[in-house]
PDB file of C-alpha atoms in Angstrom:
ATOM      1  CA  MET A   1      49.250  51.031  29.431  1.00 63.00           C
ATOM      2  CA  LYS A   2      51.556  49.262  31.896  1.00 66.00           C
ATOM      3  CA  LYS A   3      53.133  47.387  28.973  1.00 73.00           C
ATOM      4  CA  LYS A   4      53.726  50.665  27.136  1.00 84.00           C
ATOM      5  CA  ILE A   5      55.348  52.238  30.184  1.00 91.00           C
ATOM      6  CA  GLU A   6      57.654  49.231  30.437  1.00 92.00           C
ATOM      7  CA  GLU A   7      58.626  49.766  26.774  1.00 93.00           C
ATOM      8  CA  LEU A   8      59.434  53.400  27.485  1.00 95.00           C
ATOM      9  CA  GLU A   9      61.423  52.475  30.580  1.00 95.00           C
ATOM     10  CA  LYS A  10      63.436  50.029  28.499  1.00 94.00           C
ATOM     11  CA  SER A  11      64.177  52.762  25.918  1.00 94.00           C
ATOM     12  CA  LEU A  12      65.242  55.124  28.686  1.00 96.00           C
ATOM     13  CA  GLY A  13      67.251  52.506  30.558  1.00 95.00           C
ATOM     14  CA  TYR A  14      65.358  53.572  33.672  1.00 97.00           C
ATOM     15  CA  LYS A  15      62.626  51.908  35.752  1.00 96.00           C
ATOM     16  CA  PHE A  16      60.271  54.233  37.612  1.00 96.00           C
ATOM     17  CA  LYS A  17      59.693  53.408  41.256  1.00 96.00           C
ATOM     18  CA  ASP A  18      56.523  55.518  41.336  1.00 95.00           C
ATOM     19  CA  GLU A  19      54.280  54.705  38.382  1.00 93.00           C
ATOM     20  CA  LYS A  20      52.115  57.756  39.158  1.00 95.00           C
ATOM     21  CA  LEU A  21      55.076  60.024  38.433  1.00 96.00           C
ATOM     22  CA  ILE A  22      55.647  58.716  34.904  1.00 96.00           C
ATOM     23  CA  ILE A  23      51.904  58.804  34.213  1.00 96.00           C
ATOM     24  CA  GLU A  24      51.826  62.457  35.292  1.00 97.00           C
ATOM     25  CA  ALA A  25      54.844  63.187  33.083  1.00 98.00           C
ATOM     26  CA  LEU A  26      53.023  61.670  30.112  1.00 97.00           C
ATOM     27  CA  THR A  27      49.667  63.373  30.738  1.00 97.00           C
ATOM     28  CA  HIS A  28      48.878  66.319  28.480  1.00 96.00           C
ATOM     29  CA  LYS A  29      46.581  68.999  29.894  1.00 95.00           C
ATOM     30  CA  SER A  30      43.934  68.115  27.279  1.00 95.00           C
ATOM     31  CA  TYR A  31      43.443  64.735  28.998  1.00 95.00           C
ATOM     32  CA  LYS A  32      41.438  66.506  31.742  1.00 91.00           C
ATOM     33  CA  GLN A  33      42.862  64.977  34.884  1.00 94.00           C
ATOM     34  CA  PRO A  34      43.526  66.689  38.219  1.00 95.00           C
ATOM     35  CA  TYR A  35      47.191  66.593  37.136  1.00 96.00           C
ATOM     36  CA  ASP A  36      49.170  67.145  33.934  1.00 97.00           C
ATOM     37  CA  ASN A  37      52.803  67.307  32.893  1.00 97.00           C
ATOM     38  CA  GLU A  38      53.277  71.094  32.893  1.00 97.00           C
ATOM     39  CA  ARG A  39      54.969  71.371  36.304  1.00 98.00           C
ATOM     40  CA  LEU A  40      57.297  68.456  35.542  1.00 98.00           C
ATOM     41  CA  GLU A  41      58.018  70.059  32.167  1.00 97.00           C
ATOM     42  CA  PHE A  42      59.061  73.268  33.950  1.00 98.00           C
ATOM     43  CA  LEU A  43      61.405  71.325  36.219  1.00 98.00           C
ATOM     44  CA  GLY A  44      62.783  69.161  33.407  1.00 98.00           C
ATOM     45  CA  ASP A  45      63.604  72.225  31.325  1.00 96.00           C
ATOM     46  CA  ALA A  46      65.709  73.674  34.150  1.00 97.00           C
ATOM     47  CA  VAL A  47      67.416  70.350  34.851  1.00 97.00           C
ATOM     48  CA  LEU A  48      68.253  69.800  31.169  1.00 97.00           C
ATOM     49  CA  ASP A  49      69.602  73.332  30.866  1.00 96.00           C
ATOM     50  CA  LEU A  50      72.013  72.615  33.739  1.00 97.00           C
ATOM     51  CA  ILE A  51      72.969  69.145  32.464  1.00 97.00           C
ATOM     52  CA  VAL A  52      73.692  70.336  28.930  1.00 96.00           C
ATOM     53  CA  GLY A  53      75.524  73.404  30.238  1.00 96.00           C
ATOM     54  CA  GLU A  54      77.823  71.297  32.402  1.00 96.00           C
ATOM     55  CA  TYR A  55      78.329  68.746  29.624  1.00 96.00           C
ATOM     56  CA  LEU A  56      79.395  71.432  27.143  1.00 96.00           C
ATOM     57  CA  PHE A  57      81.565  73.184  29.743  1.00 97.00           C
ATOM     58  CA  LYS A  58      83.540  69.973  30.274  1.00 95.00           C
ATOM     59  CA  LYS A  59      83.546  68.767  26.656  1.00 95.00           C
ATOM     60  CA  PHE A  60      84.653  72.057  25.087  1.00 96.00           C
ATOM     61  CA  SER A  61      87.145  73.448  27.604  1.00 95.00           C
ATOM     62  CA  ASN A  62      88.663  75.804  25.031  1.00 96.00           C
ATOM     63  CA  PHE A  63      85.330  77.437  24.001  1.00 96.00           C
ATOM     64  CA  ASP A  64      84.329  80.823  25.396  1.00 96.00           C
ATOM     65  CA  GLU A  65      80.986  81.621  27.002  1.00 95.00           C
ATOM     66  CA  GLY A  66      79.458  82.915  23.773  1.00 96.00           C
ATOM     67  CA  LYS A  67      80.238  79.751  21.842  1.00 96.00           C
ATOM     68  CA  LEU A  68      79.061  77.527  24.687  1.00 96.00           C
ATOM     69  CA  SER A  69      75.794  79.487  24.943  1.00 95.00           C
ATOM     70  CA  LYS A  70      75.133  79.100  21.223  1.00 95.00           C
ATOM     71  CA  ILE A  71      75.702  75.354  21.335  1.00 94.00           C
ATOM     72  CA  ARG A  72      73.530  74.970  24.436  1.00 94.00           C
ATOM     73  CA  ALA A  73      70.757  77.016  22.824  1.00 93.00           C
ATOM     74  CA  SER A  74      70.885  74.723  19.776  1.00 91.00           C
ATOM     75  CA  LEU A  75      70.381  71.667  21.996  1.00 91.00           C
ATOM     76  CA  VAL A  76      68.105  72.941  24.771  1.00 92.00           C
ATOM     77  CA  ASN A  77      65.076  73.943  22.732  1.00 93.00           C
ATOM     78  CA  GLU A  78      61.894  72.538  21.248  1.00 93.00           C
ATOM     79  CA  THR A  79      63.641  71.204  18.141  1.00 93.00           C
ATOM     80  CA  GLY A  80      66.354  69.411  20.120  1.00 93.00           C
ATOM     81  CA  PHE A  81      63.940  67.878  22.618  1.00 96.00           C
ATOM     82  CA  ASP A  82      61.450  66.991  19.884  1.00 96.00           C
ATOM     83  CA  LYS A  83      64.206  64.978  18.192  1.00 95.00           C
ATOM     84  CA  LEU A  84      64.959  63.109  21.427  1.00 96.00           C
ATOM     85  CA  ALA A  85      61.245  62.538  22.109  1.00 97.00           C
ATOM     86  CA  ARG A  86      60.825  61.059  18.627  1.00 97.00           C
ATOM     87  CA  TYR A  87      63.868  58.834  19.174  1.00 96.00           C
ATOM     88  CA  LEU A  88      62.083  57.466  22.273  1.00 96.00           C
ATOM     89  CA  ASN A  89      58.727  57.252  20.419  1.00 95.00           C
ATOM     90  CA  LEU A  90      57.225  59.346  23.223  1.00 95.00           C
ATOM     91  CA  GLY A  91      54.181  60.221  21.125  1.00 94.00           C
ATOM     92  CA  LYS A  92      52.729  56.752  21.512  1.00 93.00           C
ATOM     93  CA  TYR A  93      52.877  56.933  25.319  1.00 95.00           C
ATOM     94  CA  ILE A  94      51.277  60.356  25.906  1.00 95.00           C
ATOM     95  CA  TYR A  95      47.808  60.582  27.431  1.00 95.00           C
ATOM     96  CA  LEU A  96      45.778  62.964  25.240  1.00 95.00           C
ATOM     97  CA  SER A  97      42.149  63.932  24.798  1.00 95.00           C
ATOM     98  CA  ASN A  98      40.446  62.476  21.727  1.00 94.00           C
ATOM     99  CA  ALA A  99      40.248  65.970  20.236  1.00 95.00           C
ATOM    100  CA  GLU A 100      44.007  66.537  20.655  1.00 94.00           C
ATOM    101  CA  GLU A 101      44.743  63.086  19.295  1.00 92.00           C
ATOM    102  CA  ASN A 102      42.532  63.706  16.247  1.00 94.00           C
ATOM    103  CA  ASN A 103      44.351  67.009  15.803  1.00 93.00           C
ATOM    104  CA  GLY A 104      47.690  65.209  15.351  1.00 93.00           C
ATOM    105  CA  GLY A 105      48.816  65.766  18.940  1.00 92.00           C
ATOM    106  CA  ARG A 106      51.035  62.689  19.059  1.00 94.00           C
ATOM    107  CA  ASP A 107      53.135  64.205  16.289  1.00 96.00           C
ATOM    108  CA  LYS A 108      53.273  67.857  17.442  1.00 96.00           C
ATOM    109  CA  SER A 109      56.792  69.059  18.141  1.00 96.00           C
ATOM    110  CA  SER A 110      55.778  71.259  21.069  1.00 95.00           C
ATOM    111  CA  LEU A 111      53.820  68.476  22.734  1.00 96.00           C
ATOM    112  CA  LEU A 112      56.624  65.940  22.252  1.00 97.00           C
ATOM    113  CA  SER A 113      59.282  68.358  23.460  1.00 97.00           C
ATOM    114  CA  ASN A 114      57.241  69.196  26.555  1.00 97.00           C
ATOM    115  CA  ALA A 115      56.664  65.525  27.330  1.00 97.00           C
ATOM    116  CA  PHE A 116      60.401  64.848  27.034  1.00 98.00           C
ATOM    117  CA  GLU A 117      61.155  67.639  29.505  1.00 98.00           C
ATOM    118  CA  ALA A 118      58.478  66.305  31.860  1.00 98.00           C
ATOM    119  CA  VAL A 119      59.895  62.773  31.759  1.00 98.00           C
ATOM    120  CA  MET A 120      63.373  64.123  32.547  1.00 98.00           C
ATOM    121  CA  GLY A 121      61.872  66.184  35.380  1.00 98.00           C
ATOM    122  CA  ALA A 122      60.190  63.067  36.757  1.00 98.00           C
ATOM    123  CA  ILE A 123      63.427  61.079  36.668  1.00 98.00           C
ATOM    124  CA  TYR A 124      65.197  63.956  38.416  1.00 98.00           C
ATOM    125  CA  LEU A 125      62.584  64.077  41.198  1.00 97.00           C
ATOM    126  CA  GLU A 126      62.724  60.350  41.729  1.00 97.00           C
ATOM    127  CA  SER A 127      66.433  59.626  41.385  1.00 97.00           C
ATOM    128  CA  GLY A 128      68.392  62.874  41.384  1.00 97.00           C
ATOM    129  CA  LEU A 129      70.705  64.769  39.098  1.00 97.00           C
ATOM    130  CA  SER A 130      73.357  62.137  38.416  1.00 97.00           C
ATOM    131  CA  VAL A 131      70.824  59.568  37.151  1.00 98.00           C
ATOM    132  CA  VAL A 132      68.983  61.990  34.864  1.00 98.00           C
ATOM    133  CA  ASN A 133      72.356  63.359  33.742  1.00 98.00           C
ATOM    134  CA  ASP A 134      73.487  59.911  32.589  1.00 97.00           C
ATOM    135  CA  ILE A 135      70.223  59.269  30.726  1.00 98.00           C
ATOM    136  CA  ALA A 136      70.073  62.699  29.069  1.00 97.00           C
ATOM    137  CA  ILE A 137      73.722  62.737  27.983  1.00 96.00           C
ATOM    138  CA  LYS A 138      73.429  59.222  26.556  1.00 96.00           C
ATOM    139  CA  LEU A 139      70.373  60.303  24.524  1.00 96.00           C
ATOM    140  CA  ILE A 140      72.075  63.498  23.338  1.00 93.00           C
ATOM    141  CA  GLU A 141      75.237  61.646  22.285  1.00 92.00           C
ATOM    142  CA  GLU A 142      73.236  58.946  20.453  1.00 91.00           C
ATOM    143  CA  ASN A 143      71.373  61.604  18.485  1.00 89.00           C
TER     144      ASN A 143
END
C-alpha cells in the first residue's frame, strides 16, 4: 500500500508527513478499524467550502451573493468532489471491506466524494489552509 500512497501523493503534489493520517483519510467505515474517514470528511467539507467561497469571491468580483452561492453550490457537492476524486483515481486507494468492494464501492460517487473531502481535511490538519488551498484550487481549475 505504501507504493499506492506514494502514487496518490504524486497526483496531489503533496507528501504526507504522517502516514497514519492519509491512511485514516482513505479508510471507509466498512473496513472495520478503530478509525475511519468520517471525521476528516466533516473537516474537509468545511475547509473546501471556505476555499471555494474565497476563490469565487476573488475571481468573480462583479458577481452578487446569489450568483456566487449558486456557483459554489455547483462545485462544493458530491458531484463536484466525485469528479475530482475520479481525476485522482481515489477509488483504487480506499480501504474497504470485501462486501463494500464487491458492491462496487470503489466506484460509488458518495464514497469517492467523501474520501476526497477526507483527504483535503487531512492535508489541512497537517499543513494548514494555504497548502490545501493551493492543492484544491489547482484540482478545481484543471477539471
